[in-house]
PDB file of C-alpha atoms and ligand atoms in Angstrom:
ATOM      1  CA  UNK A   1     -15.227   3.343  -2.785  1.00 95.00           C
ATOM      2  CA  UNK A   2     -13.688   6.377  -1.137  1.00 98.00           C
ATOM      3  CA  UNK A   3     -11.666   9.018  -4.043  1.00 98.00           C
ATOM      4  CA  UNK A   4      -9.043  11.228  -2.165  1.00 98.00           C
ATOM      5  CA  UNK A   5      -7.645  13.916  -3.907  1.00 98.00           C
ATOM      6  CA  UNK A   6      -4.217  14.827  -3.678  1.00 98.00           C
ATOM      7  CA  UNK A   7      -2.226  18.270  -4.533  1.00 97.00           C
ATOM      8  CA  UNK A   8       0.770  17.971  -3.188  1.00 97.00           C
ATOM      9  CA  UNK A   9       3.001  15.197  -1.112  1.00 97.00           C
ATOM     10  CA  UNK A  10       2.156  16.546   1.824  1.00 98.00           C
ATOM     11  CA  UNK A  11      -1.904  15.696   1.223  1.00 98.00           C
ATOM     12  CA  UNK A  12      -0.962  12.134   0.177  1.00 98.00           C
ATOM     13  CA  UNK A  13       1.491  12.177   3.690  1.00 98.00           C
ATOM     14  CA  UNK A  14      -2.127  13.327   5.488  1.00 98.00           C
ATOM     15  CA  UNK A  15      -3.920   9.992   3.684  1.00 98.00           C
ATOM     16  CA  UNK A  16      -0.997   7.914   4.365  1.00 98.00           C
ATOM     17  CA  UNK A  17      -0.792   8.539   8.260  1.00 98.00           C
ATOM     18  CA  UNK A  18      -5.000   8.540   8.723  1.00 98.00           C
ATOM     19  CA  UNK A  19      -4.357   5.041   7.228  1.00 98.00           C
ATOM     20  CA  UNK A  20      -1.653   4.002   9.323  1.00 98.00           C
ATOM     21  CA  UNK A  21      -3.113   5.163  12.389  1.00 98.00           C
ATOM     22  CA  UNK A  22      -6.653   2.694  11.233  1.00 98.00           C
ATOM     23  CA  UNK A  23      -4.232  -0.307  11.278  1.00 98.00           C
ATOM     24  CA  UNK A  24      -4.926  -2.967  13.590  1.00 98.00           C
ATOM     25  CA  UNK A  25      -2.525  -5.682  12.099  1.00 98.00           C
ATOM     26  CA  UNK A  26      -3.522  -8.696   9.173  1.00 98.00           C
ATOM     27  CA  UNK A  27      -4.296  -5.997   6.564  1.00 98.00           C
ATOM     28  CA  UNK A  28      -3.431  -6.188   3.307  1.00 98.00           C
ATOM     29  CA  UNK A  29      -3.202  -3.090   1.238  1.00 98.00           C
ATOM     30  CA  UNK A  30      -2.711  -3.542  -2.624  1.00 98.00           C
ATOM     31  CA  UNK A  31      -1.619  -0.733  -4.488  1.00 98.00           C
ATOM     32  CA  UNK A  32      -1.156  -0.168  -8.191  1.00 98.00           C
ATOM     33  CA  UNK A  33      -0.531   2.809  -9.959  1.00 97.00           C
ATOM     34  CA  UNK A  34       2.531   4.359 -12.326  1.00 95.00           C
ATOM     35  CA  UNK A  35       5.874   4.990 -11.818  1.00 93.00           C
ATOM     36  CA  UNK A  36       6.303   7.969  -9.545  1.00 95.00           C
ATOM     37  CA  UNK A  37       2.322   7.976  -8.692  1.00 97.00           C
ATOM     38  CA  UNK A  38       3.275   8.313  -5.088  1.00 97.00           C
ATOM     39  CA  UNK A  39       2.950   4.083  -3.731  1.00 97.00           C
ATOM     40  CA  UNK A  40       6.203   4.402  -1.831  1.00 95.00           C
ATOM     41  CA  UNK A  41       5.526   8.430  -0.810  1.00 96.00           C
ATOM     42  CA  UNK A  42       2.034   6.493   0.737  1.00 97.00           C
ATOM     43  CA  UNK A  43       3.677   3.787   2.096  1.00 97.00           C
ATOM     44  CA  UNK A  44       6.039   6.071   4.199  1.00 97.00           C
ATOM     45  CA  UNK A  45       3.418   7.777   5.485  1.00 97.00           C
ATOM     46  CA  UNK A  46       1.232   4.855   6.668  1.00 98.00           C
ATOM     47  CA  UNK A  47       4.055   3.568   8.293  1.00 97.00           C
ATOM     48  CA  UNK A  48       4.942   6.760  10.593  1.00 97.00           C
ATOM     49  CA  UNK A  49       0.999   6.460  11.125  1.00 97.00           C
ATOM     50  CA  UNK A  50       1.727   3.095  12.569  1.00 97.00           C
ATOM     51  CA  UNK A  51       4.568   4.242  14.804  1.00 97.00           C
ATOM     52  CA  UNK A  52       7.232   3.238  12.878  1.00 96.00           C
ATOM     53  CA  UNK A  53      10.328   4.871  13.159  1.00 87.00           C
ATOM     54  CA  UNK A  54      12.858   3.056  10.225  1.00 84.00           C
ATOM     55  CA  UNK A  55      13.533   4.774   7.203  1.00 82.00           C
ATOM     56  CA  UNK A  56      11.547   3.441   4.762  1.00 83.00           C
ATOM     57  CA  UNK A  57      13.330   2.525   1.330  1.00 85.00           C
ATOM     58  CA  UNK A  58      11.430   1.469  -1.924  1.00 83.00           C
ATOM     59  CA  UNK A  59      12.035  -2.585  -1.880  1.00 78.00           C
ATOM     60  CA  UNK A  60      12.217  -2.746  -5.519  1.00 73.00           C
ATOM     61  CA  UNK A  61      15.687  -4.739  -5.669  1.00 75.00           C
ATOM     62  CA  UNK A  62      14.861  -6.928  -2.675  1.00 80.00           C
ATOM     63  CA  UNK A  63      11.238  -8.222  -3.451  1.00 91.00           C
ATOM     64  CA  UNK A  64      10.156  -7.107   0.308  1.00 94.00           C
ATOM     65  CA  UNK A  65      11.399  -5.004   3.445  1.00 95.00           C
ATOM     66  CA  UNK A  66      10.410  -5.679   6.861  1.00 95.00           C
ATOM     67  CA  UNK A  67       9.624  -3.076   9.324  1.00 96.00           C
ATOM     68  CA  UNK A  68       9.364  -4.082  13.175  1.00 94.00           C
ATOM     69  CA  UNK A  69       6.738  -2.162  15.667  1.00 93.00           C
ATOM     70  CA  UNK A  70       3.897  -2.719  17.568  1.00 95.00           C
ATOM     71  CA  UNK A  71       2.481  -3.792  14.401  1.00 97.00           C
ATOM     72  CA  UNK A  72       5.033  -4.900  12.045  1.00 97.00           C
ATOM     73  CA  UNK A  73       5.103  -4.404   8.187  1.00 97.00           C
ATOM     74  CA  UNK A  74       5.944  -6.251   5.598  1.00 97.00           C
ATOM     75  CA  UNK A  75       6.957  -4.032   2.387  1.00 97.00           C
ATOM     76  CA  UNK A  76       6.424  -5.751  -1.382  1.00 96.00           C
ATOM     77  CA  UNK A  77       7.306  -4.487  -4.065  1.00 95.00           C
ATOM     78  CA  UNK A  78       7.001  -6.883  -6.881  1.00 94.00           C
ATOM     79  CA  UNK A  79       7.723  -4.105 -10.281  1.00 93.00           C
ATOM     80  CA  UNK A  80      10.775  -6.952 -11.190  1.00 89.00           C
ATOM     81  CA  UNK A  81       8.980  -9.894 -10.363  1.00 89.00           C
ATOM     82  CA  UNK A  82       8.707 -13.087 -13.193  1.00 80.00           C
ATOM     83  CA  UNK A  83       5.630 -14.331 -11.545  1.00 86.00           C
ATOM     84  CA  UNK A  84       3.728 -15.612  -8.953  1.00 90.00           C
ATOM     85  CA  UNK A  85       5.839 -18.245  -8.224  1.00 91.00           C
ATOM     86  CA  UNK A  86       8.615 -16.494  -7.059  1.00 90.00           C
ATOM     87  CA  UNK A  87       6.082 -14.925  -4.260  1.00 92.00           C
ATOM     88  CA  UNK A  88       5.503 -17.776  -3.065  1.00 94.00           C
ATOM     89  CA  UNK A  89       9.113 -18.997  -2.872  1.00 92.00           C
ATOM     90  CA  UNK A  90       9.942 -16.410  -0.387  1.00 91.00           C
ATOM     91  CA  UNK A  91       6.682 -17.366   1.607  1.00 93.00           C
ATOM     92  CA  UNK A  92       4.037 -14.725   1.292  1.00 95.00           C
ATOM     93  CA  UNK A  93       1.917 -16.719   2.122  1.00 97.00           C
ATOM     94  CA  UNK A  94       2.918 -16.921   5.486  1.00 97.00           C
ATOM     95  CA  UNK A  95       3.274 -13.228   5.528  1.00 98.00           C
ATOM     96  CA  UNK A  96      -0.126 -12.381   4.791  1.00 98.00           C
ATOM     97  CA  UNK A  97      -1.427 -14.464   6.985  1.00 97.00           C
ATOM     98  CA  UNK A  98       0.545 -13.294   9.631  1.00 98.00           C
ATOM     99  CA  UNK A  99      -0.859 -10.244  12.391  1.00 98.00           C
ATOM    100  CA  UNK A 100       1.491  -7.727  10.596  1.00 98.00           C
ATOM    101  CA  UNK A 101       0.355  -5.381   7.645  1.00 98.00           C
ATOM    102  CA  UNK A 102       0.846  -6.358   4.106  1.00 98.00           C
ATOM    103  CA  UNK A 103       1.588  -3.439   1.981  1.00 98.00           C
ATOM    104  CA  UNK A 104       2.005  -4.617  -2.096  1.00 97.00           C
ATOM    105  CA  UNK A 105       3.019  -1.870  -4.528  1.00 96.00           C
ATOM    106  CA  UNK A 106       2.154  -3.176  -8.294  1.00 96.00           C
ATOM    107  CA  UNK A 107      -0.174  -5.447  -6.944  1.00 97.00           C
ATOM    108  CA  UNK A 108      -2.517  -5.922 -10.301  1.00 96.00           C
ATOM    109  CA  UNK A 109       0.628  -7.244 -11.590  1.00 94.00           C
ATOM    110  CA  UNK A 110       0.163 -10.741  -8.943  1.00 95.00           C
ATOM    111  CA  UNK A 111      -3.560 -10.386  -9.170  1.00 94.00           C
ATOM    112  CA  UNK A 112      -3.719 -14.146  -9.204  1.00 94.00           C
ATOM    113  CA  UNK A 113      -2.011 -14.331  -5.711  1.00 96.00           C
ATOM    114  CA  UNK A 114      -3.913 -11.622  -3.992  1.00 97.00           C
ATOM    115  CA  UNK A 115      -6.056 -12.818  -0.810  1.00 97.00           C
ATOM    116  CA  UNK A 116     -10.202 -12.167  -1.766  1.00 97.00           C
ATOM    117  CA  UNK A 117      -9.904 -10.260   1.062  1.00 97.00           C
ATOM    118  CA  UNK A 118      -8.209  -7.190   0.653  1.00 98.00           C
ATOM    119  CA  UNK A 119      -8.355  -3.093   0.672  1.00 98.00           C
ATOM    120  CA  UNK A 120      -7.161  -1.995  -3.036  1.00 98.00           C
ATOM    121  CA  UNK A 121      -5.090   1.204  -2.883  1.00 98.00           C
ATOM    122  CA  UNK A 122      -5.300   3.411  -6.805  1.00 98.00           C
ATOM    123  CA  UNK A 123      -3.485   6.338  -7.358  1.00 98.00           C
ATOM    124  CA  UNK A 124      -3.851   7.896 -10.792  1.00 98.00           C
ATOM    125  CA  UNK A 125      -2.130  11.374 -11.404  1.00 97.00           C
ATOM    126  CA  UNK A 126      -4.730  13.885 -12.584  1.00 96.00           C
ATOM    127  CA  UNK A 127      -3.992  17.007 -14.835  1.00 84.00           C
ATOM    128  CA  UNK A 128      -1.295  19.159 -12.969  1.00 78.00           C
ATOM    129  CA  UNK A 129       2.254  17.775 -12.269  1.00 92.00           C
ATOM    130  CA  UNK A 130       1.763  16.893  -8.495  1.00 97.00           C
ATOM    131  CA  UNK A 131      -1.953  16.273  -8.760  1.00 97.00           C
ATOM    132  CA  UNK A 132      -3.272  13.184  -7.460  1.00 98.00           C
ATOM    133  CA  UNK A 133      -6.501  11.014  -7.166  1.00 98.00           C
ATOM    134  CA  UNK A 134      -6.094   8.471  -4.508  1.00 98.00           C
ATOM    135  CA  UNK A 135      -9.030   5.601  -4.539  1.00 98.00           C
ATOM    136  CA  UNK A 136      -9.592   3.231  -1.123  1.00 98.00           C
ATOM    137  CA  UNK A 137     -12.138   0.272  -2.565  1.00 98.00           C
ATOM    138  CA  UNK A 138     -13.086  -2.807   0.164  1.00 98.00           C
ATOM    139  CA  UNK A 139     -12.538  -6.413  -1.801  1.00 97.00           C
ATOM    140  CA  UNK A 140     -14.241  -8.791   0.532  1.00 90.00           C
ATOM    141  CA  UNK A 141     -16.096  -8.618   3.546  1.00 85.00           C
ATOM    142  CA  UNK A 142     -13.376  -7.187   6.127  1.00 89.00           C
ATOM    143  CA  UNK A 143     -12.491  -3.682   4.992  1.00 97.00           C
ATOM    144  CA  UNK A 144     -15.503  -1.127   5.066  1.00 97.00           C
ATOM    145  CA  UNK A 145     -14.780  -0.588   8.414  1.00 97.00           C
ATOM    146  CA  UNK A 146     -11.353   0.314   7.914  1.00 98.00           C
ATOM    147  CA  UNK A 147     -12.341   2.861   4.904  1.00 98.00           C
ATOM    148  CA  UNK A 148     -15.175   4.807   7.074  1.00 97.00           C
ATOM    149  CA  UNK A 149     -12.427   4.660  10.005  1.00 97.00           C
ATOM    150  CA  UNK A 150      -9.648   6.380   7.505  1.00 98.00           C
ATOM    151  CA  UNK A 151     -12.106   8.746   6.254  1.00 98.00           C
ATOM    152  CA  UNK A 152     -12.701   9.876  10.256  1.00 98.00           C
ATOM    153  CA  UNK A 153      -9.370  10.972  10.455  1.00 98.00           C
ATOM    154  CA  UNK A 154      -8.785  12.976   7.647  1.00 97.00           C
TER     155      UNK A 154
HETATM  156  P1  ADP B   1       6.029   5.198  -6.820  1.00 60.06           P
HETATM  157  O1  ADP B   1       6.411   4.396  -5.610  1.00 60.06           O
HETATM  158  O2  ADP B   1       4.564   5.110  -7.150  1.00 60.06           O
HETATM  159  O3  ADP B   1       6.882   4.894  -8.025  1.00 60.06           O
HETATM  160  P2  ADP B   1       7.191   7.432  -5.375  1.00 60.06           P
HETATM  161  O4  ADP B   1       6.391   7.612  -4.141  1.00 60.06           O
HETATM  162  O5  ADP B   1       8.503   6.748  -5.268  1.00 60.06           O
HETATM  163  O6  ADP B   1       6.262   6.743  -6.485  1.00 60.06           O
HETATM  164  O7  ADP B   1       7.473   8.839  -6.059  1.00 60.06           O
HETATM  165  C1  ADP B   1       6.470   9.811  -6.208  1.00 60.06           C
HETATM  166  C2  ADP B   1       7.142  11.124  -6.562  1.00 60.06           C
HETATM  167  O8  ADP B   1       6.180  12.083  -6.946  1.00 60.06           O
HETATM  168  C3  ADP B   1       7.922  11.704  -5.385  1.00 60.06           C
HETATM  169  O9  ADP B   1       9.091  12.327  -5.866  1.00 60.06           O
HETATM  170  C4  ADP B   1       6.940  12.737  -4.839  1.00 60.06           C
HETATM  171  O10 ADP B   1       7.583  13.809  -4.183  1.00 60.06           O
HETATM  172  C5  ADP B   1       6.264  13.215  -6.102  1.00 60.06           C
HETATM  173  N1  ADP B   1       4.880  13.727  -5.905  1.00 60.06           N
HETATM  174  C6  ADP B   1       4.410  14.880  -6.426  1.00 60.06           C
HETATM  175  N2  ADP B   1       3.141  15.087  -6.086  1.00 60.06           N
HETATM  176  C7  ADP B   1       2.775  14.037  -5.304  1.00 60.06           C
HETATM  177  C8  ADP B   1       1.560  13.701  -4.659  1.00 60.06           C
HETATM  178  N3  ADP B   1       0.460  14.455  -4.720  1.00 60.06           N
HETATM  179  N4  ADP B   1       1.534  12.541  -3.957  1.00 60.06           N
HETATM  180  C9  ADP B   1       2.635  11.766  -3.887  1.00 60.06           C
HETATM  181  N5  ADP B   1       3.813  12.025  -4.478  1.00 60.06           N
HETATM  182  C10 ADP B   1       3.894  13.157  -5.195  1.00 60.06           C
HETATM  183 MG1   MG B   2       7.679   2.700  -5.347  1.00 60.06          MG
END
């Protein structure tokens, strides 16, 4: 497990694009944290790290947003979803098996549907107002790599 702290936006903008820039395409990156911890701030930020130019817009209405570039990304957020079912009705499946990157904010709230496989993406606020700790843990076999990659960058 890798813990990043975080003081300000800008620090969780530096995580964010040392992330994006890691991405190779098929990841899956599950977030959880509260209300206003910073998962769509981080989620910005990976995607300019990935080259993406779109403004990126919390999906909360809309389930997921999809974000074309070399790599594309697919954007969950599933806050309002009833359950896993519903996932599954608008195929996420076949998004994360597809080559793009999966990003899933609230994702201990589908536990059930999350692949084994999978780099889990914490962010806790600590003491001060924009404080931050930001934890990176590997689930599976396939995401070490990427972690000791991310940390390169930073
Ligand atoms: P979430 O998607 O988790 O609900 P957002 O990213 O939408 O959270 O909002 C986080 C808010 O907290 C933003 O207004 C952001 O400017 C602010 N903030 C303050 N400090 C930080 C920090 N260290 N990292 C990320 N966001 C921060
Ligand atoms: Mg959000």
């Amino acid at each position: 497990m890798f813990e990043y702290k975080s003081f300000s936006p800008e620090d969780t903008a530096k995580l964010g694009k040392a992330i994006g820039e890691s991405l190779s395409g098929g990841e899956v990156l599950c977030f959880s944290g509260d209300l206003g911890a910073g998962k769509t701030t981080l989620t910005k930020s990976i995607a300019e790290g990935m080259g993406i130019v779109d403004y990126i817009t919390s999906p909360t209405f809309t389930i997921i947003n999809e974000y074309d570039g070399e790599i594309s990304l697919y954007h969950f957020d599933v806050y309002r979803l009833g359950d896993c079912d519903e996932l599954y009705d608008i195929g996420y499946e076949d998004y994360i098996d597809s080559d793009g990157v999966c990003i899933i904010e609230w994702s201990n709230l589908v536990e059930d549907a999350l692949p084994n496989d999978r780099l889990e993406i914490r962010l806790l606020r600590t003491g001060d107002m924009d404080e931050r700790s930001i934890e990176l843990e590997a689930k599976g076999q396939n995401y070490e790599k990427l972690i000791e990659s991310i940390e390169g960058k930073l």
